């Protein structure tokens, strides 16, 4: 993949003649408001349909979204043409991720043009931006530096950032109401056998269900009619499968027999030749996904580096009474709005990571024995200050896993480190045991992101909760205001009151 190829790719973008006169001046003035005026002005100037349609702020915002969409579609076409130039299996794997992520990006931008509230639009545009970053990360996983697609993505990234900036402001709550079927037990009751019989599909290794494999159930679910909640009951057993729940599978609910009983396990990893994105034992993208009583596991081990147990890019996804077990990069909260309640999360390095707007509430977080004597619980990936994303750890417990306890005193365990420039993470009303290092937080590399991140702690308890020796970074703060802390509660951060009640999952909306 040479510079000459890249030149041809860029030359293929928007070759219409430039506009002039009042329209050009109007475009220049509007684009000057954005974080990246140059690509805004360049692409609009070379496409008369944009300049002639702008009559006010609303028109400019709508045209900015359309411009981002058109540019992303051009980049996707060129990505397909360039994929044949890949030189080896690892490069092909990274390119395959990019093709999938570009498709999702186009879907999200397109959705934002004519649908949703302003907070929906900000969420979808945030996801579009995250997808492009994830595309680039696939190459980084394998140490590939002379790739083309991220260079092609640069203008798309800037144009999406412009739309995020233009959309920022007051948000309305989304209105997503699909939840549990009425026959499912309330959370404080056992899921009775008589009720699980009413599931649409039953998976059982012993042959007593409709299918023996989880993937077979999802294949069947693709053929279902209607858009209501579709329930898959997975009976007790260990299912060695990698499951990919795509955009076409919405409003799916998977019910297991409980943590440690229904287990879905895999072993893909970056060390084994898979990108972080594709290493997930279970990956879910279809909106409205709910899981209950399932263990998601990746057994690649610490020596194989990034190895995801679950990746979620499902908007309005809920995980209740589930377990996520791995080492590095266990739980990939990739994008969109997510909620975790009553779950167990195990790992070593960056084991809760990604760029979703996510609240983890009333969960047990278990750092394990690491290979290099250092644990980092979170690595949040916000790349743009206008993305409405972050990791909120609320009313949880952070204690050592059984394998860490004997060597706990020789291991440094941190609450997180800044994966990206605007990394945002809070720990609130959470029990932090003595394993937490007094500094609390760990740098990523030198001074990177220390001024631009947002890391906060509010009313935590336990031997590791003292903030007297915490880092002195500009972006770190001990939150003393309840109103500031409440920004990161389910009710405010993920608009929980408009959609979580329909799931029957218990949650605390505020502090």
Coordinates of C-alpha atoms in Angstrom, one line a residue:
X1 CA 0.0 0.0 0.0
X2 CA 2.0 3.0 -1.3
X3 CA 1.7 6.7 -1.2
X4 CA 0.7 6.6 -4.9
X5 CA -2.4 4.5 -3.9
X6 CA -3.2 6.9 -1.1
X7 CA -3.0 9.8 -3.5
X8 CA -5.5 8.2 -5.9
X9 CA -7.8 7.5 -3.0
X10 CA -7.9 11.0 -1.8
X11 CA -8.2 12.4 -5.3
X12 CA -11.4 10.4 -5.7
X13 CA -13.2 12.3 -3.0
X14 CA -15.6 15.0 -4.1
X15 CA -14.4 16.2 -7.4
X16 CA -17.3 18.5 -8.2
X17 CA -16.4 22.1 -9.2
X18 CA -16.1 24.7 -6.5
X19 CA -18.9 27.1 -5.8
X20 CA -18.4 30.8 -5.6
X21 CA -19.8 34.1 -4.4
X22 CA -22.2 34.5 -1.5
X23 CA -22.5 30.7 -1.0
X24 CA -18.8 30.4 -0.6
X25 CA -18.6 33.2 1.9
X26 CA -21.6 31.7 3.8
X27 CA -19.8 28.3 4.0
X28 CA -16.6 29.9 5.2
X29 CA -18.4 31.8 8.0
X30 CA -20.3 28.7 9.1
X31 CA -17.3 26.4 9.0
X32 CA -15.2 28.8 11.1
X33 CA -17.5 27.9 14.1
X34 CA -16.3 24.3 14.1
X35 CA -13.3 22.6 15.6
X36 CA -12.0 21.6 12.1
X37 CA -13.0 24.4 9.7
X38 CA -10.6 23.4 6.9
X39 CA -12.2 20.0 5.8
X40 CA -15.6 21.5 6.4
X41 CA -14.9 24.4 4.1
X42 CA -13.0 22.3 1.5
X43 CA -15.6 19.6 1.0
X44 CA -18.6 22.0 1.1
X45 CA -16.9 24.4 -1.2
X46 CA -16.4 21.6 -3.8
X47 CA -20.0 20.4 -3.6
X48 CA -22.7 22.9 -4.6
X49 CA -25.5 20.9 -3.0
X50 CA -24.2 21.8 0.5
X51 CA -23.6 25.5 0.0
X52 CA -26.9 26.1 -1.7
X53 CA -28.9 24.4 1.0
X54 CA -27.6 26.4 4.0
X55 CA -29.9 29.1 5.2
X56 CA -29.5 28.9 9.0
X57 CA -27.9 27.0 11.9
X58 CA -30.2 24.0 11.6
X59 CA -29.5 23.7 7.8
X60 CA -25.8 23.9 8.5
X61 CA -26.0 21.1 11.1
X62 CA -28.0 18.9 8.8
X63 CA -25.6 19.5 5.9
X64 CA -22.7 18.8 8.2
X65 CA -24.1 15.4 9.1
X66 CA -24.8 14.7 5.4
X67 CA -21.2 15.7 4.5
X68 CA -19.9 13.3 7.2
X69 CA -22.1 10.6 5.8
X70 CA -21.0 11.1 2.2
X71 CA -17.4 11.2 3.1
X72 CA -17.6 8.0 5.1
X73 CA -19.4 6.3 2.2
X74 CA -16.6 7.4 -0.2
X75 CA -14.0 6.1 2.3
X76 CA -15.8 2.8 2.7
X77 CA -15.8 2.2 -1.1
X78 CA -12.1 2.9 -1.2
X79 CA -11.5 0.6 1.8
X80 CA -13.1 -2.2 -0.2
X81 CA -10.8 -1.6 -3.2
X82 CA -7.7 -1.4 -1.1
X83 CA -8.3 -4.4 1.1
X84 CA -7.0 -6.6 -1.8
X85 CA -3.6 -5.0 -1.2
X86 CA -3.2 -6.5 2.3
X87 CA 0.1 -8.5 2.6
X88 CA -0.5 -11.0 5.3
X89 CA -3.2 -12.5 7.6
X90 CA -2.8 -9.9 10.4
X91 CA -3.2 -7.0 8.0
X92 CA -6.3 -8.7 6.5
X93 CA -7.8 -9.2 9.9
X94 CA -7.3 -5.5 10.7
X95 CA -8.8 -4.4 7.4
X96 CA -11.8 -6.8 7.9
X97 CA -12.5 -5.0 11.2
X98 CA -12.4 -1.6 9.3
X99 CA -14.9 -2.7 6.7
X100 CA -17.3 -3.8 9.4
X101 CA -16.8 -0.7 11.4
X102 CA -17.2 1.6 8.4
X103 CA -20.6 -0.1 7.7
X104 CA -21.7 0.6 11.3
X105 CA -20.4 4.2 11.1
X106 CA -22.5 4.8 8.0
X107 CA -25.5 3.3 9.7
X108 CA -25.1 5.5 12.8
X109 CA -24.5 8.8 10.9
X110 CA -27.5 8.0 8.6
X111 CA -29.6 7.3 11.6
X112 CA -28.7 10.6 13.2
X113 CA -29.8 12.6 10.2
X114 CA -33.6 12.1 10.5
X115 CA -34.2 10.3 13.8
X116 CA -33.8 10.6 17.5
X117 CA -33.5 13.2 20.2
X118 CA -30.4 15.4 20.5
X119 CA -28.9 13.0 23.1
X120 CA -29.6 10.1 20.7
X121 CA -27.8 11.9 17.9
X122 CA -24.8 12.7 20.2
X123 CA -24.7 9.0 21.2
X124 CA -24.8 7.8 17.6
X125 CA -22.2 10.3 16.4
X126 CA -20.0 9.4 19.3
X127 CA -20.2 5.8 18.2
X128 CA -19.4 6.7 14.6
X129 CA -16.2 8.4 15.9
X130 CA -15.3 5.5 18.1
X131 CA -15.7 3.1 15.2
X132 CA -13.0 4.9 13.2
X133 CA -10.6 4.9 16.2
X134 CA -11.3 1.2 16.6
X135 CA -10.4 0.6 13.0
X136 CA -7.0 2.2 13.5
X137 CA -6.4 0.2 16.7
X138 CA -6.6 -3.0 14.8
X139 CA -3.4 -2.2 13.0
X140 CA -1.8 -1.0 16.2
X141 CA -2.6 -4.3 17.8
X142 CA -0.3 -6.0 15.3
X143 CA 2.4 -3.3 15.2
X144 CA 1.5 -2.3 11.6
X145 CA 2.6 1.3 11.0
X146 CA 2.4 1.7 7.2
X147 CA -1.3 1.4 6.8
X148 CA -3.5 3.6 4.6
X149 CA -7.1 3.4 5.9
X150 CA -6.6 5.5 9.1
X151 CA -5.1 8.3 6.9
X152 CA -8.2 8.1 4.7
X153 CA -10.3 8.2 7.9
X154 CA -8.8 11.5 9.1
X155 CA -11.2 13.8 7.2
X156 CA -14.2 11.6 8.2
X157 CA -13.1 11.8 11.8
X158 CA -12.8 15.6 11.7
X159 CA -16.2 16.0 10.0
X160 CA -17.9 13.8 12.6
X161 CA -16.2 15.8 15.4
X162 CA -17.7 19.0 13.8
X163 CA -21.2 17.5 14.0
X164 CA -20.6 16.5 17.6
X165 CA -19.6 20.1 18.4
X166 CA -22.7 21.5 16.6
X167 CA -25.1 19.2 18.4
X168 CA -23.8 19.7 21.9
X169 CA -26.1 21.5 24.4
X170 CA -29.3 20.5 26.1
X171 CA -30.4 16.9 25.6
X172 CA -33.8 15.3 25.7
X173 CA -34.2 11.8 27.1
X174 CA -34.5 9.0 24.6
X175 CA -37.7 6.9 24.5
X176 CA -36.7 3.3 24.3
X177 CA -39.3 1.1 25.9
X178 CA -38.7 -2.5 24.9
X179 CA -38.0 -4.6 28.0
X180 CA -38.4 -8.1 29.5
X181 CA -41.5 -10.0 28.5
X182 CA -44.2 -9.9 31.1
X183 CA -43.8 -13.6 32.0
X184 CA -40.2 -13.1 33.2
X185 CA -39.7 -13.2 37.0
X186 CA -39.0 -10.0 38.9
X187 CA -35.3 -9.7 39.8
X188 CA -35.8 -10.9 43.4
X189 CA -37.4 -14.2 42.4
X190 CA -35.9 -17.3 41.0
X191 CA -36.4 -17.9 37.2
X192 CA -38.8 -20.8 37.4
X193 CA -38.7 -23.7 35.0
X194 CA -42.3 -23.1 34.1
X195 CA -41.4 -19.6 32.9
X196 CA -38.3 -20.5 31.0
X197 CA -40.4 -22.9 29.0
X198 CA -42.0 -19.9 27.4
X199 CA -38.7 -18.8 25.9
X200 CA -38.7 -18.6 22.1
X201 CA -35.7 -20.9 21.9
X202 CA -34.0 -23.2 24.4
X203 CA -30.4 -24.2 24.1
X204 CA -29.2 -27.3 25.9
X205 CA -26.0 -29.3 25.6
X206 CA -27.9 -32.5 26.5
X207 CA -30.2 -32.2 23.6
X208 CA -33.3 -31.3 25.7
X209 CA -33.8 -28.0 23.9
X210 CA -34.2 -26.7 20.4
X211 CA -30.5 -26.5 19.8
X212 CA -27.2 -27.6 21.3
X213 CA -25.2 -24.6 20.4
X214 CA -25.7 -20.9 21.2
X215 CA -24.8 -19.9 17.7
X216 CA -27.5 -22.1 16.3
X217 CA -30.1 -20.2 18.4
X218 CA -29.0 -16.9 17.1
X219 CA -29.0 -18.1 13.5
X220 CA -32.6 -19.1 14.1
X221 CA -33.4 -15.8 15.8
X222 CA -32.5 -14.0 12.6
X223 CA -35.4 -15.6 10.9
X224 CA -38.0 -14.5 13.4
X225 CA -40.9 -12.2 12.5
X226 CA -41.7 -9.0 14.3
X227 CA -39.5 -6.7 16.3
X228 CA -40.6 -7.5 19.9
X229 CA -38.4 -9.0 22.6
X230 CA -37.1 -12.4 21.6
X231 CA -35.9 -14.7 24.5
X232 CA -33.2 -17.4 24.2
X233 CA -32.9 -19.6 27.3
X234 CA -29.4 -21.2 27.6
X235 CA -29.5 -24.1 30.0
X236 CA -26.7 -24.9 32.4
X237 CA -23.5 -26.0 30.7
X238 CA -20.2 -24.8 29.2
X239 CA -20.5 -23.7 25.6
X240 CA -17.2 -23.3 23.8
X241 CA -18.2 -20.8 21.1
X242 CA -17.5 -17.4 19.8
X243 CA -20.8 -15.6 19.3
X244 CA -21.4 -12.5 17.2
X245 CA -24.8 -10.8 17.6
X246 CA -25.0 -8.3 14.8
X247 CA -27.1 -5.3 13.9
X248 CA -29.9 -7.4 12.5
X249 CA -30.6 -9.0 15.9
X250 CA -32.3 -6.4 18.0
X251 CA -34.3 -6.8 21.3
X252 CA -32.7 -10.1 22.1
X253 CA -32.6 -11.4 25.6
X254 CA -30.4 -14.3 26.7
X255 CA -31.3 -16.0 30.0
X256 CA -29.0 -18.5 31.7
X257 CA -29.1 -20.6 34.8
X258 CA -26.8 -18.3 36.7
X259 CA -23.1 -17.3 37.1
X260 CA -20.9 -20.3 36.9
X261 CA -23.7 -22.5 35.6
X262 CA -24.3 -21.2 32.1
X263 CA -20.9 -20.4 30.6
X264 CA -20.0 -19.2 27.1
X265 CA -16.2 -19.4 26.7
X266 CA -13.6 -18.7 24.0
X267 CA -9.8 -18.1 23.8
X268 CA -9.2 -15.7 20.9
X269 CA -6.6 -13.0 21.6
X270 CA -4.2 -10.5 20.1
X271 CA -1.3 -12.9 21.0
X272 CA -3.1 -15.6 19.1
X273 CA -3.4 -13.4 15.9
X274 CA -6.8 -11.8 16.4
X275 CA -7.5 -8.0 16.8
X276 CA -8.8 -6.9 20.2
X277 CA -12.1 -6.1 18.5
X278 CA -12.5 -9.6 17.2
X279 CA -11.1 -11.4 20.2
X280 CA -14.4 -11.2 22.0
X281 CA -16.0 -14.5 23.1
X282 CA -19.4 -12.8 22.8
X283 CA -19.8 -9.6 20.7
X284 CA -23.1 -7.8 20.6
X285 CA -24.1 -4.9 18.4
X286 CA -27.9 -5.2 17.9
X287 CA -29.7 -2.7 20.0
X288 CA -31.7 -3.5 23.2
X289 CA -29.7 -6.6 24.1
X290 CA -30.3 -8.1 27.6
X291 CA -28.3 -10.8 29.3
X292 CA -29.1 -12.4 32.7
X293 CA -27.4 -15.2 34.6
X294 CA -24.5 -15.9 32.1
X295 CA -20.8 -16.2 32.5
X296 CA -18.8 -14.7 29.6
X297 CA -15.2 -16.1 29.7
X298 CA -12.0 -15.7 27.7
X299 CA -9.3 -18.3 28.6
X300 CA -6.4 -17.0 26.5
X301 CA -4.6 -16.1 29.6
X302 CA -2.4 -13.1 30.6
X303 CA 0.5 -14.2 28.3
X304 CA -1.7 -13.5 25.2
X305 CA -2.4 -9.9 26.0
X306 CA -5.7 -8.4 24.8
X307 CA -8.4 -11.1 25.1
X308 CA -12.0 -9.9 25.4
X309 CA -14.7 -11.9 27.1
X310 CA -17.6 -9.6 26.1
X311 CA -17.8 -6.7 23.7
X312 CA -20.9 -4.6 23.6
X313 CA -21.8 -1.9 21.1
X314 CA -25.5 -2.4 21.7
X315 CA -27.5 0.7 22.5
X316 CA -29.6 0.3 25.6
X317 CA -27.9 -3.0 26.5
X318 CA -28.3 -4.5 30.0
X319 CA -26.3 -7.1 31.8
X320 CA -27.7 -8.4 35.1
X321 CA -26.2 -11.0 37.4
X322 CA -23.6 -11.9 34.8
X323 CA -19.8 -12.7 35.2
X324 CA -17.0 -11.5 32.9
X325 CA -13.8 -13.4 33.2
X326 CA -10.5 -12.7 31.6
X327 CA -7.2 -11.0 32.1
X328 CA -6.2 -8.1 29.8
X329 CA -9.2 -6.3 28.3
X330 CA -11.9 -8.5 29.7
X331 CA -15.0 -6.3 29.3
X332 CA -15.0 -4.1 26.2
X333 CA -17.7 -1.4 26.7
X334 CA -17.1 -0.4 23.1
X335 CA -19.9 2.2 22.4
X336 CA -23.5 3.3 22.9
X337 CA -25.5 3.3 26.2
X338 CA -25.0 0.4 28.6
X339 CA -25.9 -0.7 32.1
X340 CA -24.4 -3.5 34.3
X341 CA -26.0 -4.6 37.6
X342 CA -25.1 -7.3 40.1
X343 CA -22.2 -8.6 37.9
X344 CA -18.8 -9.9 38.7
X345 CA -15.9 -8.6 36.6
X346 CA -12.4 -10.2 36.7
X347 CA -9.2 -9.0 35.0
X348 CA -5.7 -7.5 35.2
X349 CA -4.8 -4.8 32.6
X350 CA -7.4 -2.3 31.5
X351 CA -10.1 -4.9 32.1
X352 CA -13.0 -2.5 31.9
X353 CA -12.3 -0.4 28.8
X354 CA -13.9 1.3 25.8
X355 CA -15.9 4.4 24.9
X356 CA -19.5 3.7 25.7
X357 CA -21.7 5.7 28.1
X358 CA -21.8 3.1 30.7
X359 CA -22.8 2.7 34.4
X360 CA -21.6 -0.3 36.3
X361 CA -23.7 -0.5 39.5
X362 CA -23.7 -2.8 42.5
X363 CA -21.1 -5.1 40.9
X364 CA -18.1 -6.9 42.2
X365 CA -14.8 -5.9 40.6
X366 CA -12.0 -8.4 41.1
X367 CA -8.4 -7.6 40.0
X368 CA -6.5 -10.8 39.5
X369 CA -2.8 -11.7 39.8
X370 CA -1.1 -9.9 36.8
X371 CA 2.0 -11.0 34.9
X372 CA 3.9 -7.8 35.5
X373 CA 2.9 -6.8 39.1
X374 CA 0.6 -4.0 37.9
X375 CA -3.2 -3.9 37.5
X376 CA -5.3 -1.2 35.9
X377 CA -9.0 -1.5 36.3
X378 CA -10.3 0.9 33.7
X379 CA -9.0 2.4 30.4
X380 CA -11.7 4.8 29.0
X381 CA -11.3 5.8 25.4
X382 CA -13.0 9.2 24.8
X383 CA -11.2 10.9 21.9
X384 CA -13.3 14.0 21.5
X385 CA -14.5 16.4 24.3
X386 CA -18.0 16.4 22.9
X387 CA -18.6 12.7 23.1
X388 CA -21.2 11.9 25.8
X389 CA -19.2 8.9 26.9
X390 CA -17.4 7.6 30.0
X391 CA -17.3 4.9 32.6
X392 CA -19.2 5.3 35.9
X393 CA -18.5 2.8 38.6
X394 CA -21.4 3.3 41.2
X395 CA -22.0 1.5 44.5
X396 CA -19.6 -1.4 43.6
X397 CA -17.0 -3.3 45.5
X398 CA -13.4 -3.6 44.4
X399 CA -11.6 -6.4 46.1
X400 CA -8.8 -8.8 45.3
X401 CA -9.6 -12.0 43.4
X402 CA -8.5 -15.3 45.1
X403 CA -5.3 -15.6 43.1
X404 CA -4.3 -12.0 43.9
X405 CA -4.8 -12.1 47.6
X406 CA -1.6 -14.0 48.6
X407 CA 0.6 -11.6 46.6
X408 CA -1.5 -8.4 47.0
X409 CA 1.1 -6.5 48.8
X410 CA 3.6 -6.9 45.9
X411 CA 1.2 -5.8 43.2
X412 CA 0.2 -2.2 42.3
X413 CA -3.5 -1.9 41.5
X414 CA -4.8 1.3 40.0
X415 CA -8.4 2.6 39.4
X416 CA -7.5 3.4 35.7
X417 CA -5.3 5.0 33.2
X418 CA -6.0 7.4 30.3
X419 CA -6.2 5.4 27.1
X420 CA -7.3 8.4 25.1
X421 CA -6.9 12.2 25.4
X422 CA -10.3 12.9 27.0
X423 CA -10.6 9.7 29.0
X424 CA -13.5 10.1 31.6
X425 CA -14.0 7.7 34.5
X426 CA -15.6 8.1 38.0
X427 CA -15.8 5.9 41.1
X428 CA -18.7 6.8 43.3
X429 CA -20.0 5.4 46.6
X430 CA -17.9 2.3 46.0
X431 CA -15.9 0.2 48.4
X432 CA -12.2 0.2 47.6
X433 CA -10.2 -2.4 49.5
X434 CA -6.6 -2.0 50.5
X435 CA -5.2 -3.3 47.2
X436 CA -5.7 0.1 45.6
X437 CA -2.5 2.0 45.3
X438 CA -2.5 5.3 47.3
X439 CA -1.9 7.3 44.0
X440 CA -5.1 5.9 42.7
X441 CA -4.5 6.4 39.0
X442 CA -1.7 5.5 36.6
X443 CA -0.3 7.5 33.7
X444 CA -0.6 6.0 30.2
X445 CA 2.6 7.5 28.8
X446 CA 4.4 10.5 30.3
X447 CA 2.1 13.5 30.5
X448 CA -0.3 12.3 27.9
X449 CA -3.9 13.3 28.7
X450 CA -3.2 14.3 32.3
X451 CA -4.6 17.8 31.7
X452 CA -7.5 16.8 29.4
X453 CA -8.9 13.7 31.2
X454 CA -11.7 13.7 33.7
X455 CA -11.1 11.3 36.6
X456 CA -13.2 11.7 39.8
X457 CA -13.9 10.0 43.1
X458 CA -17.0 10.6 45.2
X459 CA -17.8 9.3 48.7
X460 CA -16.0 6.0 48.3
X461 CA -15.2 3.9 51.4
X462 CA -12.7 1.2 52.4
X463 CA -9.0 1.1 53.1
X464 CA -8.1 2.0 49.5
X465 CA -10.5 5.0 49.3
X466 CA -8.3 7.7 51.0
X467 CA -7.5 10.5 48.5
X468 CA -4.8 12.1 50.6
X469 CA -2.0 10.7 48.4
X470 CA -3.8 10.7 45.1
X471 CA -2.3 12.0 41.8
X472 CA -2.1 15.8 41.4
X473 CA -3.1 15.9 37.7
X474 CA -5.1 18.8 36.4
X475 CA -7.8 16.5 35.2
X476 CA -8.2 14.6 38.5
X477 CA -10.6 15.8 41.1
X478 CA -12.1 14.6 44.4
X479 CA -15.8 15.3 43.8
X480 CA -17.4 17.1 46.8
X481 CA -20.5 18.3 45.1
X482 CA -23.5 16.0 44.9
X483 CA -24.8 17.8 41.9
X484 CA -21.5 17.2 40.1
X485 CA -21.5 13.5 41.1
X486 CA -25.1 13.1 40.0
X487 CA -24.1 13.8 36.4
X488 CA -22.7 10.2 36.3
X489 CA -25.7 8.4 37.9
X490 CA -27.9 6.2 35.7
X491 CA -30.7 8.7 35.6
X492 CA -28.5 11.5 34.2
X493 CA -25.6 9.7 32.4
X494 CA -27.6 7.2 30.4
X495 CA -31.1 8.5 30.8
X496 CA -32.0 5.4 32.7
X497 CA -35.5 6.4 33.8
X498 CA -36.8 6.4 30.2
X499 CA -35.8 2.8 29.4
X500 CA -34.4 0.7 32.4
X501 CA -37.8 0.4 34.2
X502 CA -39.0 -1.7 31.2
X503 CA -36.3 -4.3 31.8
X504 CA -37.3 -5.2 35.3
X505 CA -33.7 -4.9 36.3
X506 CA -33.3 -3.1 39.6
X507 CA -31.3 0.1 39.5
X508 CA -30.7 3.2 41.6
X509 CA -31.4 6.2 39.4
X510 CA -29.5 8.8 41.5
X511 CA -27.0 8.9 44.4

